[in-house]
Coordinates of C-alpha atoms in Angstrom, one line a residue:
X715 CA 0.0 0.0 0.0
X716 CA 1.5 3.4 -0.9
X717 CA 2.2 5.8 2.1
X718 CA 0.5 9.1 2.2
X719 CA 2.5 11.8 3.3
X720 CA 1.9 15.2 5.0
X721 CA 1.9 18.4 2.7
X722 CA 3.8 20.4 4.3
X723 CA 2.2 23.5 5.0
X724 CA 2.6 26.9 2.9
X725 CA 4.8 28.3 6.1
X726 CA 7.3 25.8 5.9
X727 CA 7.5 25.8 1.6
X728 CA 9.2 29.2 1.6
X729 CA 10.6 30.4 -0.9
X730 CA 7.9 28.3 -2.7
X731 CA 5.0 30.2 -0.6
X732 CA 6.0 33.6 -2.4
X733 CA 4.8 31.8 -5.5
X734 CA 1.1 31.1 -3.9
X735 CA -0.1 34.8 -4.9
X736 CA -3.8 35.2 -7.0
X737 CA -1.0 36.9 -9.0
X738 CA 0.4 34.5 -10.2
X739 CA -1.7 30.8 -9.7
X740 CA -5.1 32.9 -9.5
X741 CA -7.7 33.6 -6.3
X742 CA -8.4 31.5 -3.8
X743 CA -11.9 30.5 -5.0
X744 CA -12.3 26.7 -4.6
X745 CA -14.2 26.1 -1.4
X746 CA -16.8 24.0 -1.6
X747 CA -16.1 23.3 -5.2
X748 CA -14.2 20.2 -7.2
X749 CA -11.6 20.2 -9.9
X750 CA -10.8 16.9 -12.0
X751 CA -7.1 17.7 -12.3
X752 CA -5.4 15.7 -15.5
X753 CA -2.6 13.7 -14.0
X754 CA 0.2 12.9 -16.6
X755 CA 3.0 11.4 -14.1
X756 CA 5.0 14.7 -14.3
X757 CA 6.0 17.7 -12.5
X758 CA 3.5 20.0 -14.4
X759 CA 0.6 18.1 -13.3
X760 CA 1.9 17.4 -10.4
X761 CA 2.3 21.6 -9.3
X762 CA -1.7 22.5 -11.1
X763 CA -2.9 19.2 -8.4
X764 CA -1.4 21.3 -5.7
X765 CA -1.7 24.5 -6.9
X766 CA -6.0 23.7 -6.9
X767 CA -6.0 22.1 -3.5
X768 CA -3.7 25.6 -1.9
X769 CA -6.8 27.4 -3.8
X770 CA -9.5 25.5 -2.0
X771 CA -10.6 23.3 -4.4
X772 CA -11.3 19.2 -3.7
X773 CA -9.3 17.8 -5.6
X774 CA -9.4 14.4 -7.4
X775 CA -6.3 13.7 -9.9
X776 CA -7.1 11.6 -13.0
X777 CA -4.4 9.5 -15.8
X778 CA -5.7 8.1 -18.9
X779 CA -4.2 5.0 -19.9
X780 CA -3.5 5.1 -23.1
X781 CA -1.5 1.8 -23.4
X782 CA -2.0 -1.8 -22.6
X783 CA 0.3 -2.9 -19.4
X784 CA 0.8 -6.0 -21.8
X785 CA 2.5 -3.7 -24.8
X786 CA 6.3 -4.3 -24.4
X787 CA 6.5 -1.1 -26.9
X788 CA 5.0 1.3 -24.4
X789 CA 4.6 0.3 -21.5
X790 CA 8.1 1.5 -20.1
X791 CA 7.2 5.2 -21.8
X792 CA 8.1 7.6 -19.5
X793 CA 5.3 10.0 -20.9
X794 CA 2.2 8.0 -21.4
X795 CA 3.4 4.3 -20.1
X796 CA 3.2 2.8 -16.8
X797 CA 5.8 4.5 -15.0
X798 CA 4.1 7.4 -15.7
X799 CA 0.7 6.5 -14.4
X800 CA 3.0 5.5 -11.4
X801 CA 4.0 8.7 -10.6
X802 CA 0.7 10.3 -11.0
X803 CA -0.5 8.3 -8.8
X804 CA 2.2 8.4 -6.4
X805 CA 1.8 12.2 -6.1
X806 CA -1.7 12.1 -5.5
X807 CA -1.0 10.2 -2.6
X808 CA 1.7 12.4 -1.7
X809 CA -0.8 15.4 -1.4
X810 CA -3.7 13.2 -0.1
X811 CA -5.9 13.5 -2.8
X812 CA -7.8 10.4 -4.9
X813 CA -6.5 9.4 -8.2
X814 CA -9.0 7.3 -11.1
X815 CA -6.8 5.8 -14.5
X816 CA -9.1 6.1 -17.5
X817 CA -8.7 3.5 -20.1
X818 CA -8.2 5.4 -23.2
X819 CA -6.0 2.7 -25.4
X820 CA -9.1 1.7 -27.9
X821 CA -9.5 6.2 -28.5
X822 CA -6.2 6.9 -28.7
X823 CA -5.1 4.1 -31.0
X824 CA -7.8 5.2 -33.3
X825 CA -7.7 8.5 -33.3
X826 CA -4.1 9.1 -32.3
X827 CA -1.5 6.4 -33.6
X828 CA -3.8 5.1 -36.7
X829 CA -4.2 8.5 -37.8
X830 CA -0.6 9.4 -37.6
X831 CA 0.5 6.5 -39.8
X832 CA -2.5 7.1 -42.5
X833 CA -1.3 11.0 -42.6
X834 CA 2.5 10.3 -42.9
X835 CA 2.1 7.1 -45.8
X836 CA -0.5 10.2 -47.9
X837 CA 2.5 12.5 -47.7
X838 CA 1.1 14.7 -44.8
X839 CA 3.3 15.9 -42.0
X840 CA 0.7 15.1 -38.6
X841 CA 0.8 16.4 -35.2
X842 CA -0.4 13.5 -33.3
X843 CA -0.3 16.0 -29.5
X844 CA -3.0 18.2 -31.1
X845 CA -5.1 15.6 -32.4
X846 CA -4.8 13.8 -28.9
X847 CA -5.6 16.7 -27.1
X848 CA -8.7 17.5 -29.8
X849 CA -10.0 13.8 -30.0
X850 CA -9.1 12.7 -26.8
X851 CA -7.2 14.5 -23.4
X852 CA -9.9 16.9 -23.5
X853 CA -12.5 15.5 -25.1
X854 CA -12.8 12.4 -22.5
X855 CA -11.6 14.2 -19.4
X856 CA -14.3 17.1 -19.7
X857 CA -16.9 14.5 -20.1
X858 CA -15.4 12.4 -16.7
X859 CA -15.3 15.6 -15.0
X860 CA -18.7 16.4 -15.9
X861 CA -20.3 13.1 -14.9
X862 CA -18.6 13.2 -11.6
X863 CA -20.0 16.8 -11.0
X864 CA -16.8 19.1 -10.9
X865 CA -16.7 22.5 -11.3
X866 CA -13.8 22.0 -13.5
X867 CA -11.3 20.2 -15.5
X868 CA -7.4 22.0 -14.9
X869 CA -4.4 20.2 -16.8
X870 CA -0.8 21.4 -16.4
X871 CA -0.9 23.0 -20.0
X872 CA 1.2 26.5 -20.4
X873 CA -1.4 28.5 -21.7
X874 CA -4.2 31.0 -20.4
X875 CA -7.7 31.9 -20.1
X876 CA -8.8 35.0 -20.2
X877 CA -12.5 34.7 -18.9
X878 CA -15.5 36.2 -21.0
X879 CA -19.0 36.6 -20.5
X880 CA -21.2 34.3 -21.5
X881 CA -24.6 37.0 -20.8
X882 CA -23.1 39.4 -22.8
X883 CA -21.8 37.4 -25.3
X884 CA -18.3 38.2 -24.7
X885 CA -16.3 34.9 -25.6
X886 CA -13.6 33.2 -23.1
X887 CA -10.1 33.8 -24.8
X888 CA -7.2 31.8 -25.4
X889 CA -3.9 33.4 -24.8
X890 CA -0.5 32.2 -24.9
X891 CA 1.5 31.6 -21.1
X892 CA 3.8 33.9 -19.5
X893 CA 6.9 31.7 -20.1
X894 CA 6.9 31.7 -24.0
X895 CA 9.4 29.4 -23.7
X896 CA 6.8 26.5 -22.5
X897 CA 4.0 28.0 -24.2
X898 CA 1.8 25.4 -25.7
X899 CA -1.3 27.5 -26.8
X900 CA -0.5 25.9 -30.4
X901 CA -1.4 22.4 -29.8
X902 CA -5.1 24.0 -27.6
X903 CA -6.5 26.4 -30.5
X904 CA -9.1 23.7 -31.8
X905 CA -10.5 24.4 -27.6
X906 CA -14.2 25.0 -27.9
X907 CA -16.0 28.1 -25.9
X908 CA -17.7 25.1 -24.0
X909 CA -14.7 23.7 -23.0
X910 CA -12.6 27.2 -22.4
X911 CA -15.1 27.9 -20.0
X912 CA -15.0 24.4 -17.9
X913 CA -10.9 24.3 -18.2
X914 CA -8.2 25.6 -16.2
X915 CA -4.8 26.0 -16.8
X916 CA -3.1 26.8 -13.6
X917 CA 0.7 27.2 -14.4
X918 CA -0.1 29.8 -17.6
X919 CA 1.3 33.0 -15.7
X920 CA 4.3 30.6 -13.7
X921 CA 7.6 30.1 -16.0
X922 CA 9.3 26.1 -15.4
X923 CA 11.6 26.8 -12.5
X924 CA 8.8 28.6 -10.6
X925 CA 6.6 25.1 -11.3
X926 CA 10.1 23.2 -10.4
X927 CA 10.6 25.4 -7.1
X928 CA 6.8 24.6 -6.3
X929 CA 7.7 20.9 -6.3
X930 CA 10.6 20.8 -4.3
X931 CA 9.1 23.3 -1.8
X932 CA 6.1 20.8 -1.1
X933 CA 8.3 17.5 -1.8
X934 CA 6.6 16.3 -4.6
X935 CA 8.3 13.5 -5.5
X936 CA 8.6 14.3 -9.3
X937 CA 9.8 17.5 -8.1
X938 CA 13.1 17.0 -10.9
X939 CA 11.7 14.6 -13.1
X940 CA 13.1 15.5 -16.5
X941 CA 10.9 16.0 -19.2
X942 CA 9.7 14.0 -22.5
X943 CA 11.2 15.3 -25.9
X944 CA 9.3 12.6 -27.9
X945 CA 6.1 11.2 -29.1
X946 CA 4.5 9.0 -26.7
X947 CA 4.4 6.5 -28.7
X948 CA 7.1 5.8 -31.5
X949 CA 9.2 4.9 -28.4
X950 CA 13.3 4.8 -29.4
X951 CA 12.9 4.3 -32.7
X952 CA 12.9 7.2 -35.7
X953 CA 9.0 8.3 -36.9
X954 CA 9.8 6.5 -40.2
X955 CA 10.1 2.8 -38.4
X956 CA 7.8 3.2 -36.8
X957 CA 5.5 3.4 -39.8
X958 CA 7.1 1.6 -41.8
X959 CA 6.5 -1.3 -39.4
X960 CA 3.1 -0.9 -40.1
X961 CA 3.0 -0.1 -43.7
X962 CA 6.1 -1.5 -45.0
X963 CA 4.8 -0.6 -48.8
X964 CA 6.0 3.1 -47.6
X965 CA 9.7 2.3 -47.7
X966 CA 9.1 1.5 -51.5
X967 CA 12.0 3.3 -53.6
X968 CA 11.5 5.9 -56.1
X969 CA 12.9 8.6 -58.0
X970 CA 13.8 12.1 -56.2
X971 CA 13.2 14.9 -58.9
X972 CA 13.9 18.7 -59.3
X973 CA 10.5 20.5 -60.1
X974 CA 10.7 20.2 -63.7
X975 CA 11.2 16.7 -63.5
X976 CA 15.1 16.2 -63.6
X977 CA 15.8 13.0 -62.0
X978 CA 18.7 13.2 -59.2
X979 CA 18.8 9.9 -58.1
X980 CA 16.9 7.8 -56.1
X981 CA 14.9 8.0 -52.3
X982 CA 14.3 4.9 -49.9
X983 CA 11.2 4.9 -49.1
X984 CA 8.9 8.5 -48.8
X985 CA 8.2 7.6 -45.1
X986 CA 12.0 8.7 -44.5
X987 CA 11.3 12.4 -45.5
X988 CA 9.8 15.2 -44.6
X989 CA 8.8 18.7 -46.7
X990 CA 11.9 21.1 -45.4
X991 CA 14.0 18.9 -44.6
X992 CA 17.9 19.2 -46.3
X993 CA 20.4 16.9 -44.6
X994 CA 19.9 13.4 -45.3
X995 CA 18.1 13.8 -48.7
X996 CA 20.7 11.3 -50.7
X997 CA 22.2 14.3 -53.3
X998 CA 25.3 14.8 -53.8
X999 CA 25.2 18.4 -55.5
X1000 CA 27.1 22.2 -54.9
X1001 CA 24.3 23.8 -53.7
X1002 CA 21.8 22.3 -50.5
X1003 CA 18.5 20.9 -51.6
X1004 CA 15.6 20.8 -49.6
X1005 CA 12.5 18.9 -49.8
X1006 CA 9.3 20.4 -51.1
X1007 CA 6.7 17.6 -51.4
X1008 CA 6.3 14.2 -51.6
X1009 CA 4.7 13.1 -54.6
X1010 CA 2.8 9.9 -53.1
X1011 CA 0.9 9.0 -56.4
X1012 CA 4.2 8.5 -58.5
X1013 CA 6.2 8.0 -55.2
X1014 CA 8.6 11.1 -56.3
X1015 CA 10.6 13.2 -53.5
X1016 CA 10.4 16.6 -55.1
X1017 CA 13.5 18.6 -54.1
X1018 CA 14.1 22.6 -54.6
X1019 CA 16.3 25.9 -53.6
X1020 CA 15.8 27.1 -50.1
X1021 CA 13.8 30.3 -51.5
X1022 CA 11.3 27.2 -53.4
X1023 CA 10.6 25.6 -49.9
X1024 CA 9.4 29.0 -48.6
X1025 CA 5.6 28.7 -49.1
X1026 CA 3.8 31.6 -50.5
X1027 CA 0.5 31.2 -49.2
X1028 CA -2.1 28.0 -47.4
X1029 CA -5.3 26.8 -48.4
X1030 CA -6.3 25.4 -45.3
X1031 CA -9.3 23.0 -44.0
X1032 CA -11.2 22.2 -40.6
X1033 CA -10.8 25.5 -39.5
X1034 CA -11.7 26.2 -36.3
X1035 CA -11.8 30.0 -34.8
X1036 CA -11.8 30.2 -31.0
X1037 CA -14.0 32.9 -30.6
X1038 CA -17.0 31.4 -32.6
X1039 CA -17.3 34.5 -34.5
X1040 CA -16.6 34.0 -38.4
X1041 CA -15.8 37.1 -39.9
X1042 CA -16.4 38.0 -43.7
X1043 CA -13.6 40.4 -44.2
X1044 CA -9.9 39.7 -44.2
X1045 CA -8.0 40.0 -41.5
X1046 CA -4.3 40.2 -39.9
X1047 CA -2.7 37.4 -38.2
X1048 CA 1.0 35.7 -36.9
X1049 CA 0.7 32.6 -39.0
X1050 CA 2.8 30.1 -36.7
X1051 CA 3.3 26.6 -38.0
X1052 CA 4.9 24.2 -36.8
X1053 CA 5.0 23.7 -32.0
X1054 CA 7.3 27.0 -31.0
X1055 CA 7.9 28.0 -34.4
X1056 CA 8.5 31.7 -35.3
X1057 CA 5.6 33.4 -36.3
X1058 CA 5.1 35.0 -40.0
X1059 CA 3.0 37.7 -40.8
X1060 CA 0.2 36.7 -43.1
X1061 CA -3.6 38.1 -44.4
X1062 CA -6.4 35.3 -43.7
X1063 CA -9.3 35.3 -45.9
X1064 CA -12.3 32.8 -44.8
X1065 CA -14.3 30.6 -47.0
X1066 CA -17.9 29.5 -46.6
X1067 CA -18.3 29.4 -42.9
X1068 CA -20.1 25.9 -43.4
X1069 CA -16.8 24.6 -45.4
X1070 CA -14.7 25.8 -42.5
X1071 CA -12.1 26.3 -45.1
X1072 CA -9.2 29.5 -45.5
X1073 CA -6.6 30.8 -47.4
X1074 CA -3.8 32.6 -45.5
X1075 CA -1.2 34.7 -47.9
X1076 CA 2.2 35.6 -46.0
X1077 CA 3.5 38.9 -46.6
X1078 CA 6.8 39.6 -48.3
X1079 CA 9.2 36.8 -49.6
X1080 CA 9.8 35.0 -46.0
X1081 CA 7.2 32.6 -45.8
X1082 CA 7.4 29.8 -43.7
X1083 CA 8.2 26.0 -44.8
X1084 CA 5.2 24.2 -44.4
X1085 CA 3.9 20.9 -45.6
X1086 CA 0.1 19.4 -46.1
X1087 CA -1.4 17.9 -42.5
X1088 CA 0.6 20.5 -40.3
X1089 CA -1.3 22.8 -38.2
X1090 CA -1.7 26.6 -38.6
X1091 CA -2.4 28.4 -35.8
X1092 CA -3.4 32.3 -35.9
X1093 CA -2.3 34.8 -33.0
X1094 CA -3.1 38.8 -33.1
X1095 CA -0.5 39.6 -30.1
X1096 CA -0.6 36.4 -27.5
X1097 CA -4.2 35.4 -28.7
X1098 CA -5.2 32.6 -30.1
X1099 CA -7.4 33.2 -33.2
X1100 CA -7.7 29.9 -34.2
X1101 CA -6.1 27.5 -36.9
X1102 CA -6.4 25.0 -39.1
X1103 CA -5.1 22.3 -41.3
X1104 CA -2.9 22.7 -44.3
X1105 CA -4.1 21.3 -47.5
X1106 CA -2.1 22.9 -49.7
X1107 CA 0.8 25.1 -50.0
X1108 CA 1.8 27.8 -52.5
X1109 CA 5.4 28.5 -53.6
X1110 CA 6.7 30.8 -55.5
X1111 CA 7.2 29.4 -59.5
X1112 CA 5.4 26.4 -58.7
X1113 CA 2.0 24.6 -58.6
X1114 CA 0.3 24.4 -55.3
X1115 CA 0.8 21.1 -54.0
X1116 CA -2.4 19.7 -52.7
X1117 CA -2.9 16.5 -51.1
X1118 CA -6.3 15.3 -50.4
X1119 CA -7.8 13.9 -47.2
X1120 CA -10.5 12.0 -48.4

C-alpha cells in the first residue's frame, strides 16, 4: 500500500509560498467546489494538483491510460506508459488526494496512432499532440469531470484563459503563457468556448523553474523529473520505423526529382522524408537541396532551392476560430506553423463558414516552410485566433501542391 504523506504547510515551503499569490496561480476560490485535475505522471501536473487544493478546491487527480500494461513497446514510456501513471498516482498520494486511471488505449489508437500513420504514408506531416488533445485529453476528461460533477477540468498546459461573459456574449479567450518558452497554446486552439469555459490551466502565468521550485518546496516526489522530448508513442525508434513497421509498402524506392522533372537519383522509401527537410536527402550536388513535397501518387521526392521551400500562401481546412465568431472580411494574423515556431505575418481570408475552409497569404518573400497535414495556428499579439489544417501550400514558381484527405 503506498504511504501518504503530510503536505507540508505553505509556512514551511518558503521560498515556494512567495509563488502562492492570485497573482500568479489565480484567487483562492475553490471552497466548496471540485476540480478533475489531468494527471500525466510529471512535475506540471503534479504543481496545477497542488496549486487547486492551496486554492481551495477538492481535488481528485485523474491519468488516462492510453497503453495496454501487456505492450512491451509502451509500457516503459516515461510519458504515457506505466511508469508514468505510477507517478501520478504516487503524487496524489503524496498530497492526499484520490487518483481514477481512465482506459483510453481503444481512442487513442484510433484516433491518435492510426491517424498518424494514415497522414504520414498520404504525404502529410501530422501532429499526433494536437489531435490527442482535440479527439481525446480533452474530449474524455471534460466529459469524466462532468459526470462526476466538478466545477472543472485543470491540466498542467502552459497557456491561459482570459474569462469572457457568456450573458453578454463576450467569448472566453485563449492566450498564450507567460513563459513563452513552454507555451503550448498551439497544440489547444481547436478548444471549444464550452470547453474554455469548464478548463483551467493553472501554471499559464508561472515560468518552469517557478513550477520546479513549487515541487521541491512541497516535496513532490517528481519535483526533478526531466521531461519527454518525444512522441509518446514511436518509443526509441525514428518516426519512419515506426511506420514503416506498419505499412512496410512506404519504404518502397523511387525517383527524387527537381520540379521540372530532372531525376537526381533515387529515395528509400517516402516515409523517410519530410517537406523542409535538407540533410539526409541522398544528393550529392554544390548547392543544399531541400524537400518540397512528396509526390505519393508516383512516389517522387520533389527537391528545390531554399527560396522554393518557402511557401507563398495555405489553403487550409477544418478550420476552427476560438471565438466562434466567423468574420467576412480579411483579417491580420501571426501565422505560426509548426510547435514553438517563429511566427510570419500573413492576411487570412475565410471561406464558406459551413466549409470551414481558409486561405492565408504571408506577406513579403519569407514565408514559412510548411507541408500538407501540419497545423496553422493564428495569433493577433498572444491570442489565439484559431487555426487550421494545411491542405495545400503555394510557392513561389510552382503549382500548389495539394494533397487530399479523403
Amino acid at each position: 500500500m503506498t504511504q501518504t504523506q503530510t503536505l507540508p504547510s505553505r509556512a514551511t515551503a518558503s521560498p515556494a509560498d512567495d509563488l502562492l499569490t492570485e497573482a500568479k496561480i489565480g484567487p483562492r476560490d475553490g471552497a466548496g467546489r471540485t476540480a478533475v485535475v489531468a494527471m500525466s505522471g510529471g512535475v506540471d501536473s503534479a504543481v496545477t494538483a497542488l496549486v487547486m487544493r492551496e486554492r481551495g478546491y477538492r481535488v481528485v487527480g485523474m491519468n488516462l491510460r492510453l497503453f495496454s500494461p501487456d505492450d512491451e513497446d509502451h509500457r516503459a514510456n516515461p510519458c504515457c506508459g506505466i511508469p508514468a501513471m505510477d507517478d501520478a498516482r504516487a503524487t496524489c498520494a503524496t498530497i492526499g488526494v484520490p487518483f481514477y486511471a481512465i482506459n483510453m488505449e481503444v481512442e487513442f489508437g484510433a484516433a491518435v496512432i492510426d491517424r498518424f500513420v494514415d497522414e504520414y504514408v498520404a504525404g502529410r506531416t501530422p501532429n499526433p499532440c494536437l489531435e490527442c488533445n482535440r479527439h481525446v485529453k480533452f474530449r474524455h476528461l471534460v466529459h469524466r469531470a462532468r459526470q462526476l460533477g466538478a466545477d472543472c477540468l485543470a491540466t498542467g498546459h502552459y497557456a491561459r484563459i482570459e474569462r469572457g461573459d457568456p450573458v453578454s456574449g463576450e467569448p472566453h479567450r485563449l492566450m498564450r503563457a507567460v513563459d513563452g518558452r513552454k507555451d503550448q497554446s498551439y497544440v489547444l486552439y481547436t478548444l471549444t468556448q464550452e470547453q474554455l469555459g469548464f478548463i483551467q490551466f493553472p501554471l499559464g502565468r508561472l515560468t518552469k523553474p517557478e513550477v520546479r521550485a513549487l515541487a521541491r518546496g512541497f516535496g513532490l516526489p517528481v519535483a526533478d523529473k526531466a521531461e519527454s522530448q518525444e512522441i509518446c508513442f514511436v518509443g526509441n525508434r525514428s518516426y519512419a520505423d515506426f511506420v514503416a513497421a506498419r505499412r512496410p509498402e512506404a519504404t518502397r524506392p523511387g525517383e527524387i526529382v527537381t520540379g521540372d522533372g530532372t531525376v537526381l537519383g533515387q529515395h528509400r522509401g517516402l516515409v523517410h522524408h519530410t517537406v523542409g527537410q535538407r540533410r539526409g536527402i541522398g544528393v550529392a550536388a554544390p548547392k543544399p537541396y531541400f524537400v518540397l513535397r512528396l509526390d505519393t501518387e508516383r512516389n517522387r521526392l520533389v527537391v528545390g532551392g531554399r527560396e522554393q521551400a518557402r511557401a507563398e500562401s495555405l489553403d487550409i481546412e477544418q478550420v476552427s476560430l476560438t471565438g466562434g465568431v466567423w468574420p467576412s472580411d480579411p483579417f491580420e494574423v501571426a501565422a505560426v506553423v509548426r510547435y514553438r515556431g517563429a511566427p510570419a505575418a500573413a492576411t487570412v481570408a475565410l471561406g464558406a463558414e459551413d466549409e470551414r475552409t481558409a486561405q492565408v497569404t504571408f506577406a513579403g518573400d519569407r514565408g514559412p516552410i510548411a507541408s500538407p497535414g501540419q497545423a496553422v495556428v493564428l495569433y493577433g499579439g498572444d491570442e489565439v485566433l484559431g487555426g487550421g489544417t494545411i491542405r495545400a501550400v503555394g510557392r513561389r514558381g510552382e503549382i500548389k501542391l495539394e494533397v487530399s484527405t479523403a
